[in-house]
Amino acid sequence: MRKLYDAVDRFCATHPRFGIPNLMMTIVIGNAIIYLLARLSNYGAISFLSFDLYHLLHGELWRLLTFLFVPNTFDLFSLAISLYFYYFVGSVLEREWGTAKFTLYYLSGAVLTLLATVAASLISGNWYLTLSGTYYVNMSMFFAFAMLYPDMQVLLFFIIPLKVKWLAWANAALFAVDILRSLIWFNLSGILFPLIALFNFFVFFAPDFFHFAERKRYQHSRQSSSFRKTMHKEEPTKRSYRHKCAVCGRTDADHPELQFRYCSRCTGYHCYCQDHIFNHVHFTDDQP
């Protein structure tokens, strides 16, 4: 996964103009239009716009795109709330990552879900297996949001204050239940869709997971335990670092409690700590 992440990072760094600006607004408007079409056609438009392998092989290529705009619910209140929430989440991610990386994240999740549908159709022999909406793509996007802003507080049902990380854990539990239920009922698509969403998430956050694992291993090692006991007597031993902030010079070796990220808007590869990822002057090609 680390190699995949490096490839994604290099692509975003070398193609800063790639992507669809304000992509989530396009998704939201598309959902609203399809909702109106579904209501006017007594939901007949949904079967014409959803993706399945049978109709794709019969030349209905628009289904490769239109399934993205099929609403996940047709209850007007629930749809309005979900569209507002995912627009907010997607807009924050686009500001955090830049248009190129966010577009690649969302579209890679959609493409992988399409491929999973095709694979499940071929394996099961059911060419009418239907893909409507982007529920799992949106959930992958929410997991990314929770990873970046775990302590942000939201109001569940506009009443109950909850931190984003607890909502993410709850949704992860639902993913596990869905996978287990699908295993019991031999529902191949029910297994593949959540796994694909998680795979997309893990690829884009590979450095964070590797860094977390290394930090935990360091904290639980005997050497680390001995170091903590004697640090008030001896000068700490310097160890090599993997990440160094380009602004303040702090490293993950000296400050393992900090999070370090690479800025996709800077030219080249420049790492910043959590205090400076949003507060720095971007490197450009004009700089020496």
Short mmCIF file of N, CA and C in Angstrom, two decimals, residues 5 8-9 11-12 18-20 23-24 68 86 89-90 93-94 97-113 134 136-148 175 194 196-206 209:
data_model
loop_
_atom_site.label_atom_id
_atom_site.label_comp_id
_atom_site.label_asym_id
_atom_site.label_seq_id
_atom_site.Cartn_x
_atom_site.Cartn_y
_atom_site.Cartn_z
N TYR A 5 0.45 4.48 -2.39
CA TYR A 5 0.32 5.85 -1.88
C TYR A 5 1.38 6.76 -2.51
N VAL A 8 0.30 7.68 -5.92
CA VAL A 8 -0.76 8.69 -5.87
C VAL A 8 -0.18 10.05 -5.55
N ASP A 9 0.72 10.11 -4.57
CA ASP A 9 1.32 11.37 -4.16
C ASP A 9 2.12 12.00 -5.29
N PHE A 11 1.66 11.48 -8.50
CA PHE A 11 0.73 11.91 -9.55
C PHE A 11 0.12 13.26 -9.21
N CYS A 12 -0.31 13.42 -7.96
CA CYS A 12 -0.92 14.69 -7.55
C CYS A 12 0.09 15.83 -7.57
N PHE A 18 -5.04 18.52 -12.27
CA PHE A 18 -5.97 17.41 -12.46
C PHE A 18 -7.14 17.55 -11.48
N GLY A 19 -8.30 17.12 -11.92
CA GLY A 19 -9.42 17.08 -10.99
C GLY A 19 -10.58 17.96 -11.42
N ILE A 20 -11.67 17.82 -10.66
CA ILE A 20 -12.90 18.58 -10.90
C ILE A 20 -13.12 19.52 -9.72
N LEU A 23 -16.07 19.25 -6.70
CA LEU A 23 -16.68 18.01 -7.19
C LEU A 23 -17.96 17.66 -6.44
N MET A 24 -17.98 17.87 -5.11
CA MET A 24 -19.14 17.47 -4.33
C MET A 24 -20.38 18.28 -4.68
N LEU A 68 -23.44 7.35 -10.38
CA LEU A 68 -22.89 8.22 -9.34
C LEU A 68 -23.93 9.17 -8.77
N TYR A 86 -22.48 15.26 3.29
CA TYR A 86 -21.39 14.81 2.42
C TYR A 86 -20.81 15.95 1.60
N VAL A 89 -18.37 17.44 4.13
CA VAL A 89 -17.20 16.58 4.29
C VAL A 89 -16.31 16.66 3.05
N GLY A 90 -16.91 16.56 1.87
CA GLY A 90 -16.12 16.60 0.64
C GLY A 90 -15.44 17.94 0.43
N LEU A 93 -12.40 18.12 2.71
CA LEU A 93 -11.32 17.29 2.19
C LEU A 93 -10.64 17.93 0.99
N GLU A 94 -11.43 18.56 0.12
CA GLU A 94 -10.84 19.21 -1.05
C GLU A 94 -9.94 20.37 -0.64
N TRP A 97 -6.71 18.59 0.98
CA TRP A 97 -5.84 17.85 0.07
C TRP A 97 -5.53 18.58 -1.22
N GLY A 98 -6.41 19.46 -1.63
CA GLY A 98 -6.33 20.02 -2.96
C GLY A 98 -7.26 19.26 -3.90
N THR A 99 -7.63 19.91 -4.99
CA THR A 99 -8.61 19.34 -5.93
C THR A 99 -8.11 18.03 -6.55
N ALA A 100 -6.83 17.97 -6.89
CA ALA A 100 -6.30 16.79 -7.57
C ALA A 100 -6.44 15.54 -6.71
N LYS A 101 -5.97 15.61 -5.47
CA LYS A 101 -5.99 14.42 -4.61
C LYS A 101 -7.40 14.03 -4.23
N PHE A 102 -8.25 15.02 -3.93
CA PHE A 102 -9.62 14.68 -3.55
C PHE A 102 -10.38 14.04 -4.71
N THR A 103 -10.24 14.61 -5.90
CA THR A 103 -10.91 14.03 -7.08
C THR A 103 -10.43 12.61 -7.32
N LEU A 104 -9.13 12.39 -7.20
CA LEU A 104 -8.58 11.05 -7.40
C LEU A 104 -9.12 10.08 -6.35
N TYR A 105 -9.25 10.55 -5.11
CA TYR A 105 -9.76 9.71 -4.03
C TYR A 105 -11.21 9.30 -4.32
N TYR A 106 -12.04 10.26 -4.67
CA TYR A 106 -13.45 9.96 -4.89
C TYR A 106 -13.65 9.09 -6.13
N LEU A 107 -12.98 9.45 -7.22
CA LEU A 107 -13.17 8.70 -8.46
C LEU A 107 -12.55 7.31 -8.39
N SER A 108 -11.43 7.15 -7.68
CA SER A 108 -10.86 5.82 -7.53
C SER A 108 -11.80 4.91 -6.75
N GLY A 109 -12.47 5.47 -5.73
CA GLY A 109 -13.46 4.69 -5.00
C GLY A 109 -14.61 4.28 -5.89
N ALA A 110 -15.07 5.19 -6.77
CA ALA A 110 -16.16 4.87 -7.69
C ALA A 110 -15.75 3.82 -8.71
N VAL A 111 -14.54 3.95 -9.27
CA VAL A 111 -14.06 3.00 -10.27
C VAL A 111 -13.87 1.62 -9.65
N LEU A 112 -13.30 1.57 -8.45
CA LEU A 112 -13.11 0.29 -7.78
C LEU A 112 -14.45 -0.38 -7.46
N THR A 113 -15.46 0.43 -7.11
CA THR A 113 -16.79 -0.13 -6.86
C THR A 113 -17.39 -0.68 -8.14
N THR A 134 -23.69 5.99 -4.43
CA THR A 134 -22.28 5.93 -4.00
C THR A 134 -22.19 5.84 -2.48
N TYR A 136 -21.00 3.51 -0.44
CA TYR A 136 -19.70 3.07 0.08
C TYR A 136 -18.59 4.06 -0.27
N VAL A 137 -18.70 4.73 -1.41
CA VAL A 137 -17.73 5.76 -1.75
C VAL A 137 -17.84 6.91 -0.75
N ASN A 138 -19.07 7.29 -0.43
CA ASN A 138 -19.27 8.37 0.55
C ASN A 138 -18.79 7.96 1.93
N MET A 139 -18.97 6.71 2.29
CA MET A 139 -18.49 6.25 3.60
C MET A 139 -16.96 6.26 3.64
N SER A 140 -16.32 5.89 2.54
CA SER A 140 -14.87 5.97 2.47
C SER A 140 -14.41 7.42 2.64
N MET A 141 -15.16 8.34 2.04
CA MET A 141 -14.85 9.77 2.18
C MET A 141 -15.01 10.21 3.62
N PHE A 142 -16.05 9.71 4.30
CA PHE A 142 -16.26 10.07 5.70
C PHE A 142 -15.14 9.52 6.59
N PHE A 143 -14.67 8.31 6.32
CA PHE A 143 -13.56 7.76 7.09
C PHE A 143 -12.31 8.63 6.94
N ALA A 144 -12.08 9.14 5.72
CA ALA A 144 -10.95 10.04 5.50
C ALA A 144 -11.11 11.32 6.33
N PHE A 145 -12.32 11.85 6.35
CA PHE A 145 -12.61 13.05 7.13
C PHE A 145 -12.38 12.80 8.62
N ALA A 146 -12.83 11.64 9.10
CA ALA A 146 -12.66 11.31 10.51
C ALA A 146 -11.19 11.11 10.87
N MET A 147 -10.41 10.62 9.92
CA MET A 147 -8.98 10.43 10.15
C MET A 147 -8.28 11.77 10.31
N LEU A 148 -8.70 12.76 9.55
CA LEU A 148 -8.06 14.07 9.58
C LEU A 148 -8.59 14.94 10.72
N PHE A 175 -19.93 -1.70 8.99
CA PHE A 175 -19.23 -2.35 7.89
C PHE A 175 -18.94 -3.81 8.23
N PRO A 194 -17.91 -3.04 0.75
CA PRO A 194 -17.25 -2.42 1.91
C PRO A 194 -15.75 -2.64 1.93
N ILE A 196 -13.78 -2.85 -0.69
CA ILE A 196 -13.21 -1.92 -1.67
C ILE A 196 -13.13 -0.51 -1.09
N ALA A 197 -14.17 -0.09 -0.38
CA ALA A 197 -14.17 1.24 0.24
C ALA A 197 -13.05 1.35 1.26
N LEU A 198 -12.85 0.32 2.06
CA LEU A 198 -11.78 0.33 3.06
C LEU A 198 -10.41 0.30 2.39
N PHE A 199 -10.29 -0.45 1.31
CA PHE A 199 -9.01 -0.51 0.59
C PHE A 199 -8.63 0.87 0.07
N ASN A 200 -9.59 1.56 -0.53
CA ASN A 200 -9.34 2.91 -1.04
C ASN A 200 -8.88 3.84 0.09
N PHE A 201 -9.53 3.71 1.22
CA PHE A 201 -9.17 4.53 2.40
C PHE A 201 -7.77 4.22 2.88
N PHE A 202 -7.43 2.94 2.99
CA PHE A 202 -6.12 2.55 3.52
C PHE A 202 -4.99 2.96 2.58
N VAL A 203 -5.22 2.93 1.28
CA VAL A 203 -4.18 3.34 0.33
C VAL A 203 -3.80 4.80 0.56
N PHE A 204 -4.80 5.67 0.71
CA PHE A 204 -4.54 7.10 0.83
C PHE A 204 -4.01 7.48 2.21
N PHE A 205 -4.16 6.60 3.18
CA PHE A 205 -3.66 6.91 4.52
C PHE A 205 -2.57 5.93 4.96
N ALA A 206 -1.93 5.29 3.99
CA ALA A 206 -0.89 4.32 4.31
C ALA A 206 0.20 4.88 5.21
N PHE A 209 -0.88 5.02 8.90
CA PHE A 209 -0.97 3.73 9.57
C PHE A 209 0.41 3.14 9.84
#
